[in-house]
Amino acid sequence: MPGLLLGDEFPNFEADTSIGRIKFHDFLGNSWGILFSHPRDFTPVCTTELARAANISNEFKKRGVKMIALSIDSVADHNSWSKDVMAVSKNADTDLPFPIIADDKRELSVLMGMLDPDEKDKDGMPLTARCVFVIGPDKKLKLSILYPATTGRNFDELLRVIDSLQLTAQKKVATPVDWKPGDKVMVIPSLSDAEAASLFPNGVTTEEVPSGKKYLRYTHI
Ligand code: BEZ
């Protein structure tokens, strides 16, 4: 089964996009990146997703994350669909603020394990699932999420996971369930109490549990 695992170097593919031909690593430069795939142009859920992505593109920019979408249609279709997307985003006079890859031969979709076997086009060919890949400045895969074509993604969640990925890439912490920026974070298990005390000047608190084991250690960053 082709596909990408966390920590893999993200493929440095060449592709035609709505902003011309790109080599992916050059497109990313030293930035973080997010690549999100879509089943097809001119489909309803995809259009709402891209409109939302366009509306919050400044939030990705603030975090230093370059956005790029992908679907299995042509550049001409992407350019035409982008106008619909921007109208739905209520910014009809503005260009889509990120490119869309034209994977009309499904080569990248196969390479990266993005096809959804349950969703087929009228010729019986599989459509792309809703994949999300977050790539770090080192070009390695930091996160992947895979949704079926019938379930639209939550772009607030994508910003939230990027905040977690960027924080935990810098500090020896992990983010607990439903964490949001500003909430307390957890000290990672590999740090000793002494190391944690010296690394976290705001202090470390430990939650008591029946086992008596002191693994629920929180701090504020
Ligand atoms: C959509 O984007 O609405 C969609 C695409 C393929 C299958 C189901 C829904």
PDB file of C-alpha atoms and ligand atoms in Angstrom:
ATOM      1  CA  MET A   1       0.000   0.000   0.000  1.00  0.00           C
ATOM      2  CA  PRO A   2       1.682   3.221  -1.045  1.00  0.00           C
ATOM      3  CA  GLY A   3       1.501   6.097   1.372  1.00  0.00           C
ATOM      4  CA  LEU A   4       3.518   8.283   3.672  1.00  0.00           C
ATOM      5  CA  LEU A   5       4.455   7.740   7.284  1.00  0.00           C
ATOM      6  CA  LEU A   6       5.178  10.349   9.928  1.00  0.00           C
ATOM      7  CA  GLY A   7       8.838  11.313   9.729  1.00  0.00           C
ATOM      8  CA  ASP A   8       9.175  10.392   6.033  1.00  0.00           C
ATOM      9  CA  GLU A   9      10.729  12.991   3.783  1.00  0.00           C
ATOM     10  CA  PHE A  10       7.842  14.439   1.799  1.00  0.00           C
ATOM     11  CA  PRO A  11       8.227  13.710  -1.953  1.00  0.00           C
ATOM     12  CA  ASN A  12       9.819  16.537  -3.906  1.00  0.00           C
ATOM     13  CA  PHE A  13       7.345  16.108  -6.744  1.00  0.00           C
ATOM     14  CA  GLU A  14       6.973  18.337  -9.793  1.00  0.00           C
ATOM     15  CA  ALA A  15       3.452  19.280 -10.765  1.00  0.00           C
ATOM     16  CA  ASP A  16       1.348  21.709 -12.741  1.00  0.00           C
ATOM     17  CA  THR A  17      -0.684  23.990 -10.514  1.00  0.00           C
ATOM     18  CA  SER A  18      -2.929  27.003 -10.786  1.00  0.00           C
ATOM     19  CA  ILE A  19       0.213  29.181 -10.350  1.00  0.00           C
ATOM     20  CA  GLY A  20       2.327  27.250 -12.882  1.00  0.00           C
ATOM     21  CA  ARG A  21       4.709  24.336 -12.600  1.00  0.00           C
ATOM     22  CA  ILE A  22       6.270  23.813  -9.171  1.00  0.00           C
ATOM     23  CA  LYS A  23       8.879  21.626  -7.555  1.00  0.00           C
ATOM     24  CA  PHE A  24       7.398  21.010  -4.137  1.00  0.00           C
ATOM     25  CA  HIS A  25      10.450  21.589  -1.928  1.00  0.00           C
ATOM     26  CA  ASP A  26      11.235  24.840  -3.765  1.00  0.00           C
ATOM     27  CA  PHE A  27       7.618  25.902  -3.320  1.00  0.00           C
ATOM     28  CA  LEU A  28       7.936  25.309   0.440  1.00  0.00           C
ATOM     29  CA  GLY A  29      11.316  26.999   0.832  1.00  0.00           C
ATOM     30  CA  ASN A  30      12.043  27.078   4.583  1.00  0.00           C
ATOM     31  CA  SER A  31       8.387  27.274   5.554  1.00  0.00           C
ATOM     32  CA  TRP A  32       6.017  24.795   7.056  1.00  0.00           C
ATOM     33  CA  GLY A  33       3.520  23.487   4.503  1.00  0.00           C
ATOM     34  CA  ILE A  34       0.003  22.094   4.412  1.00  0.00           C
ATOM     35  CA  LEU A  35      -1.208  20.055   1.442  1.00  0.00           C
ATOM     36  CA  PHE A  36      -4.905  19.188   1.406  1.00  0.00           C
ATOM     37  CA  SER A  37      -6.495  17.057  -1.273  1.00  0.00           C
ATOM     38  CA  HIS A  38     -10.046  17.137  -2.632  1.00  0.00           C
ATOM     39  CA  PRO A  39     -12.103  14.580  -4.545  1.00  0.00           C
ATOM     40  CA  ARG A  40     -13.009  16.791  -7.472  1.00  0.00           C
ATOM     41  CA  ASP A  41     -13.475  20.376  -8.652  1.00  0.00           C
ATOM     42  CA  PHE A  42     -17.018  21.811  -8.758  1.00  0.00           C
ATOM     43  CA  THR A  43     -18.289  19.577  -5.936  1.00  0.00           C
ATOM     44  CA  PRO A  44     -20.228  20.971  -2.993  1.00  0.00           C
ATOM     45  CA  VAL A  45     -18.278  19.924   0.113  1.00  0.00           C
ATOM     46  CA  CYS A  46     -14.922  20.700  -1.525  1.00  0.00           C
ATOM     47  CA  THR A  47     -16.144  24.163  -2.440  1.00  0.00           C
ATOM     48  CA  THR A  48     -17.126  24.940   1.158  1.00  0.00           C
ATOM     49  CA  GLU A  49     -13.752  23.664   2.359  1.00  0.00           C
ATOM     50  CA  LEU A  50     -11.718  25.737  -0.090  1.00  0.00           C
ATOM     51  CA  ALA A  51     -13.830  28.829   0.633  1.00  0.00           C
ATOM     52  CA  ARG A  52     -13.142  28.425   4.356  1.00  0.00           C
ATOM     53  CA  ALA A  53      -9.439  27.788   3.685  1.00  0.00           C
ATOM     54  CA  ALA A  54      -9.325  30.995   1.627  1.00  0.00           C
ATOM     55  CA  ASN A  55     -11.071  32.967   4.373  1.00  0.00           C
ATOM     56  CA  ILE A  56      -8.550  31.931   7.011  1.00  0.00           C
ATOM     57  CA  SER A  57      -5.453  31.892   4.783  1.00  0.00           C
ATOM     58  CA  ASN A  58      -4.004  34.773   6.830  1.00  0.00           C
ATOM     59  CA  GLU A  59      -4.037  32.505   9.889  1.00  0.00           C
ATOM     60  CA  PHE A  60      -1.834  29.991   8.040  1.00  0.00           C
ATOM     61  CA  LYS A  61       0.409  32.830   6.831  1.00  0.00           C
ATOM     62  CA  LYS A  62       0.784  34.151  10.405  1.00  0.00           C
ATOM     63  CA  ARG A  63       2.040  30.714  11.406  1.00  0.00           C
ATOM     64  CA  GLY A  64       4.488  30.581   8.476  1.00  0.00           C
ATOM     65  CA  VAL A  65       2.590  27.751   6.742  1.00  0.00           C
ATOM     66  CA  LYS A  66       2.368  27.645   2.937  1.00  0.00           C
ATOM     67  CA  MET A  67      -0.942  26.234   1.732  1.00  0.00           C
ATOM     68  CA  ILE A  68      -1.519  24.118  -1.355  1.00  0.00           C
ATOM     69  CA  ALA A  69      -4.596  22.133  -2.426  1.00  0.00           C
ATOM     70  CA  LEU A  70      -4.824  19.192  -4.843  1.00  0.00           C
ATOM     71  CA  SER A  71      -7.514  17.606  -6.901  1.00  0.00           C
ATOM     72  CA  ILE A  72      -7.622  15.329  -9.905  1.00  0.00           C
ATOM     73  CA  ASP A  73      -8.807  17.955 -12.385  1.00  0.00           C
ATOM     74  CA  SER A  74      -6.900  20.175 -14.824  1.00  0.00           C
ATOM     75  CA  VAL A  75      -5.384  23.621 -14.281  1.00  0.00           C
ATOM     76  CA  ALA A  76      -8.136  25.088 -16.499  1.00  0.00           C
ATOM     77  CA  ASP A  77     -10.799  23.535 -14.251  1.00  0.00           C
ATOM     78  CA  HIS A  78      -8.983  24.749 -11.129  1.00  0.00           C
ATOM     79  CA  ASN A  79      -8.866  28.308 -12.455  1.00  0.00           C
ATOM     80  CA  SER A  80     -12.565  28.265 -13.267  1.00  0.00           C
ATOM     81  CA  TRP A  81     -13.542  26.562  -9.968  1.00  0.00           C
ATOM     82  CA  SER A  82     -11.413  29.052  -7.988  1.00  0.00           C
ATOM     83  CA  LYS A  83     -13.792  31.814  -9.077  1.00  0.00           C
ATOM     84  CA  ASP A  84     -16.737  29.888  -7.616  1.00  0.00           C
ATOM     85  CA  VAL A  85     -14.753  29.267  -4.440  1.00  0.00           C
ATOM     86  CA  MET A  86     -13.930  32.947  -3.991  1.00  0.00           C
ATOM     87  CA  ALA A  87     -17.559  33.902  -4.617  1.00  0.00           C
ATOM     88  CA  VAL A  88     -18.653  31.406  -1.933  1.00  0.00           C
ATOM     89  CA  SER A  89     -16.009  32.875   0.402  1.00  0.00           C
ATOM     90  CA  LYS A  90     -17.617  36.321  -0.242  1.00  0.00           C
ATOM     91  CA  ASN A  91     -14.415  37.648  -1.807  1.00  0.00           C
ATOM     92  CA  ALA A  92     -15.322  37.336  -5.477  1.00  0.00           C
ATOM     93  CA  ASP A  93     -12.882  40.106  -6.476  1.00  0.00           C
ATOM     94  CA  THR A  94      -9.859  38.364  -4.964  1.00  0.00           C
ATOM     95  CA  ASP A  95      -7.763  35.495  -6.324  1.00  0.00           C
ATOM     96  CA  LEU A  96      -7.664  32.206  -4.441  1.00  0.00           C
ATOM     97  CA  PRO A  97      -4.792  32.844  -1.996  1.00  0.00           C
ATOM     98  CA  PHE A  98      -3.110  29.455  -2.539  1.00  0.00           C
ATOM     99  CA  PRO A  99      -2.462  27.202  -5.545  1.00  0.00           C
ATOM    100  CA  ILE A 100      -4.232  23.981  -6.476  1.00  0.00           C
ATOM    101  CA  ILE A 101      -2.228  21.063  -7.885  1.00  0.00           C
ATOM    102  CA  ALA A 102      -3.641  19.531 -11.076  1.00  0.00           C
ATOM    103  CA  ASP A 103      -3.249  15.783 -10.496  1.00  0.00           C
ATOM    104  CA  ASP A 104      -5.349  14.868 -13.505  1.00  0.00           C
ATOM    105  CA  LYS A 105      -3.333  11.685 -14.110  1.00  0.00           C
ATOM    106  CA  ARG A 106      -3.723  10.712 -10.411  1.00  0.00           C
ATOM    107  CA  GLU A 107       0.051  10.154 -10.211  1.00  0.00           C
ATOM    108  CA  LEU A 108       0.497  12.036  -6.919  1.00  0.00           C
ATOM    109  CA  SER A 109      -2.712  10.612  -5.509  1.00  0.00           C
ATOM    110  CA  VAL A 110      -1.347   7.087  -6.048  1.00  0.00           C
ATOM    111  CA  LEU A 111       2.161   8.009  -4.801  1.00  0.00           C
ATOM    112  CA  MET A 112       0.795   9.459  -1.573  1.00  0.00           C
ATOM    113  CA  GLY A 113      -2.019   6.929  -0.971  1.00  0.00           C
ATOM    114  CA  MET A 114      -4.779   9.517  -1.370  1.00  0.00           C
ATOM    115  CA  LEU A 115      -7.393   7.636  -3.402  1.00  0.00           C
ATOM    116  CA  ASP A 116     -10.729   6.759  -1.794  1.00  0.00           C
ATOM    117  CA  PRO A 117     -11.817   3.329  -3.126  1.00  0.00           C
ATOM    118  CA  ASP A 118     -15.445   3.996  -2.106  1.00  0.00           C
ATOM    119  CA  GLU A 119     -15.878   7.140  -4.213  1.00  0.00           C
ATOM    120  CA  LYS A 120     -15.725   6.733  -7.973  1.00  0.00           C
ATOM    121  CA  ASP A 121     -16.314   9.072 -10.894  1.00  0.00           C
ATOM    122  CA  LYS A 122     -18.728   8.290 -13.739  1.00  0.00           C
ATOM    123  CA  ASP A 123     -16.021   6.156 -15.436  1.00  0.00           C
ATOM    124  CA  GLY A 124     -15.525   4.082 -12.282  1.00  0.00           C
ATOM    125  CA  MET A 125     -12.171   5.706 -11.438  1.00  0.00           C
ATOM    126  CA  PRO A 126     -11.511   6.354  -7.724  1.00  0.00           C
ATOM    127  CA  LEU A 127     -11.604   9.951  -6.479  1.00  0.00           C
ATOM    128  CA  THR A 128      -9.141  11.507  -4.085  1.00  0.00           C
ATOM    129  CA  ALA A 129      -9.988  11.354  -0.388  1.00  0.00           C
ATOM    130  CA  ARG A 130      -9.682  14.408   1.870  1.00  0.00           C
ATOM    131  CA  CYS A 131      -6.073  14.026   2.969  1.00  0.00           C
ATOM    132  CA  VAL A 132      -4.175  16.585   4.989  1.00  0.00           C
ATOM    133  CA  PHE A 133      -0.393  16.536   5.169  1.00  0.00           C
ATOM    134  CA  VAL A 134       1.519  18.989   7.351  1.00  0.00           C
ATOM    135  CA  ILE A 135       5.179  19.223   6.384  1.00  0.00           C
ATOM    136  CA  GLY A 136       7.873  20.749   8.603  1.00  0.00           C
ATOM    137  CA  PRO A 137      10.651  23.105   7.507  1.00  0.00           C
ATOM    138  CA  ASP A 138      12.892  19.990   7.383  1.00  0.00           C
ATOM    139  CA  LYS A 139      10.533  18.643   4.626  1.00  0.00           C
ATOM    140  CA  LYS A 140       9.460  15.739   6.842  1.00  0.00           C
ATOM    141  CA  LEU A 141       5.852  14.696   7.329  1.00  0.00           C
ATOM    142  CA  LYS A 142       4.660  15.921  10.743  1.00  0.00           C
ATOM    143  CA  LEU A 143       0.962  15.034  10.551  1.00  0.00           C
ATOM    144  CA  SER A 144      -1.452  13.273   8.262  1.00  0.00           C
ATOM    145  CA  ILE A 145      -5.232  13.094   8.481  1.00  0.00           C
ATOM    146  CA  LEU A 146      -7.453  11.116   6.136  1.00  0.00           C
ATOM    147  CA  TYR A 147     -11.185  11.772   5.722  1.00  0.00           C
ATOM    148  CA  PRO A 148     -13.533  10.149   3.232  1.00  0.00           C
ATOM    149  CA  ALA A 149     -14.969  12.272   0.431  1.00  0.00           C
ATOM    150  CA  THR A 150     -18.333  12.503   2.185  1.00  0.00           C
ATOM    151  CA  THR A 151     -17.001  14.252   5.338  1.00  0.00           C
ATOM    152  CA  GLY A 152     -15.724  17.828   5.149  1.00  0.00           C
ATOM    153  CA  ARG A 153     -12.784  18.806   7.344  1.00  0.00           C
ATOM    154  CA  ASN A 154     -12.679  21.277  10.230  1.00  0.00           C
ATOM    155  CA  PHE A 155     -10.154  23.976   9.370  1.00  0.00           C
ATOM    156  CA  ASP A 156     -10.128  25.344  12.946  1.00  0.00           C
ATOM    157  CA  GLU A 157      -8.802  21.915  13.935  1.00  0.00           C
ATOM    158  CA  LEU A 158      -6.080  22.190  11.290  1.00  0.00           C
ATOM    159  CA  LEU A 159      -4.918  25.507  12.778  1.00  0.00           C
ATOM    160  CA  ARG A 160      -5.066  23.959  16.250  1.00  0.00           C
ATOM    161  CA  VAL A 161      -2.895  20.997  15.295  1.00  0.00           C
ATOM    162  CA  ILE A 162      -0.419  23.310  13.570  1.00  0.00           C
ATOM    163  CA  ASP A 163      -0.185  25.332  16.799  1.00  0.00           C
ATOM    164  CA  SER A 164       0.506  22.112  18.672  1.00  0.00           C
ATOM    165  CA  LEU A 165       3.051  20.861  16.111  1.00  0.00           C
ATOM    166  CA  GLN A 166       4.933  24.157  16.122  1.00  0.00           C
ATOM    167  CA  LEU A 167       4.948  24.404  19.924  1.00  0.00           C
ATOM    168  CA  THR A 168       6.028  20.818  20.490  1.00  0.00           C
ATOM    169  CA  ALA A 169       8.764  21.143  17.842  1.00  0.00           C
ATOM    170  CA  GLN A 170      10.306  23.907  20.005  1.00  0.00           C
ATOM    171  CA  LYS A 171       9.638  22.807  23.611  1.00  0.00           C
ATOM    172  CA  LYS A 172       9.762  19.473  25.372  1.00  0.00           C
ATOM    173  CA  VAL A 173       6.008  19.382  25.924  1.00  0.00           C
ATOM    174  CA  ALA A 174       2.949  17.626  24.539  1.00  0.00           C
ATOM    175  CA  THR A 175      -0.555  19.055  24.227  1.00  0.00           C
ATOM    176  CA  PRO A 176      -3.410  17.253  25.989  1.00  0.00           C
ATOM    177  CA  VAL A 177      -6.919  16.512  24.814  1.00  0.00           C
ATOM    178  CA  ASP A 178      -8.781  19.484  23.320  1.00  0.00           C
ATOM    179  CA  TRP A 179      -5.780  21.740  23.979  1.00  0.00           C
ATOM    180  CA  LYS A 180      -5.885  25.280  22.631  1.00  0.00           C
ATOM    181  CA  PRO A 181      -3.085  27.865  22.580  1.00  0.00           C
ATOM    182  CA  GLY A 182      -2.770  29.381  26.075  1.00  0.00           C
ATOM    183  CA  ASP A 183      -3.955  26.212  27.858  1.00  0.00           C
ATOM    184  CA  LYS A 184      -1.599  24.266  30.097  1.00  0.00           C
ATOM    185  CA  VAL A 185       0.585  21.678  28.393  1.00  0.00           C
ATOM    186  CA  MET A 186       2.073  18.378  29.537  1.00  0.00           C
ATOM    187  CA  VAL A 187       5.683  17.589  30.287  1.00  0.00           C
ATOM    188  CA  ILE A 188       6.826  14.730  28.052  1.00  0.00           C
ATOM    189  CA  PRO A 189       7.489  11.406  29.817  1.00  0.00           C
ATOM    190  CA  SER A 190      11.184  11.236  28.834  1.00  0.00           C
ATOM    191  CA  LEU A 191      12.039  14.301  30.988  1.00  0.00           C
ATOM    192  CA  SER A 192      13.024  13.711  34.606  1.00  0.00           C
ATOM    193  CA  ASP A 193      11.411  15.857  37.328  1.00  0.00           C
ATOM    194  CA  ALA A 194      14.736  17.663  37.790  1.00  0.00           C
ATOM    195  CA  GLU A 195      15.016  18.428  34.067  1.00  0.00           C
ATOM    196  CA  ALA A 196      11.388  19.591  34.000  1.00  0.00           C
ATOM    197  CA  ALA A 197      11.952  21.887  36.980  1.00  0.00           C
ATOM    198  CA  SER A 198      14.886  23.570  35.261  1.00  0.00           C
ATOM    199  CA  LEU A 199      13.208  23.791  31.828  1.00  0.00           C
ATOM    200  CA  PHE A 200       9.855  25.216  32.934  1.00  0.00           C
ATOM    201  CA  PRO A 201      10.222  28.353  35.066  1.00  0.00           C
ATOM    202  CA  ASN A 202       6.429  28.615  35.481  1.00  0.00           C
ATOM    203  CA  GLY A 203       6.548  25.437  37.565  1.00  0.00           C
ATOM    204  CA  VAL A 204       5.286  21.910  37.072  1.00  0.00           C
ATOM    205  CA  THR A 205       2.171  20.553  38.780  1.00  0.00           C
ATOM    206  CA  THR A 206       1.453  16.844  39.045  1.00  0.00           C
ATOM    207  CA  GLU A 207      -2.058  15.391  39.101  1.00  0.00           C
ATOM    208  CA  GLU A 208      -2.526  12.550  41.559  1.00  0.00           C
ATOM    209  CA  VAL A 209      -3.890   9.258  40.157  1.00  0.00           C
ATOM    210  CA  PRO A 210      -4.817   5.948  41.876  1.00  0.00           C
ATOM    211  CA  SER A 211      -1.687   4.165  40.603  1.00  0.00           C
ATOM    212  CA  GLY A 212       0.448   6.677  42.506  1.00  0.00           C
ATOM    213  CA  LYS A 213       2.530   7.124  39.357  1.00  0.00           C
ATOM    214  CA  LYS A 214       3.506  10.737  38.710  1.00  0.00           C
ATOM    215  CA  TYR A 215       3.093  10.949  34.964  1.00  0.00           C
ATOM    216  CA  LEU A 216       0.423  13.624  34.625  1.00  0.00           C
ATOM    217  CA  ARG A 217       2.733  16.633  34.786  1.00  0.00           C
ATOM    218  CA  TYR A 218       1.467  20.016  33.606  1.00  0.00           C
ATOM    219  CA  THR A 219       3.126  23.352  33.009  1.00  0.00           C
ATOM    220  CA  HIS A 220       2.277  26.693  31.439  1.00  0.00           C
ATOM    221  CA  ILE A 221       4.443  27.940  28.582  1.00  0.00           C
TER     222      ILE A 221
HETATM  223  C1  BEZ B   1     -18.198  16.927  -2.373  1.00  0.00           C
HETATM  224  O1  BEZ B   1     -17.191  17.603  -2.369  1.00  0.00           O
HETATM  225  O2  BEZ B   1     -19.293  17.417  -2.113  1.00  0.00           O
HETATM  226  C2  BEZ B   1     -18.148  15.444  -2.647  1.00  0.00           C
HETATM  227  C3  BEZ B   1     -17.245  14.921  -3.547  1.00  0.00           C
HETATM  228  C4  BEZ B   1     -17.227  13.565  -3.789  1.00  0.00           C
HETATM  229  C5  BEZ B   1     -18.108  12.726  -3.103  1.00  0.00           C
HETATM  230  C6  BEZ B   1     -18.987  13.261  -2.190  1.00  0.00           C
HETATM  231  C7  BEZ B   1     -19.012  14.622  -1.952  1.00  0.00           C
END
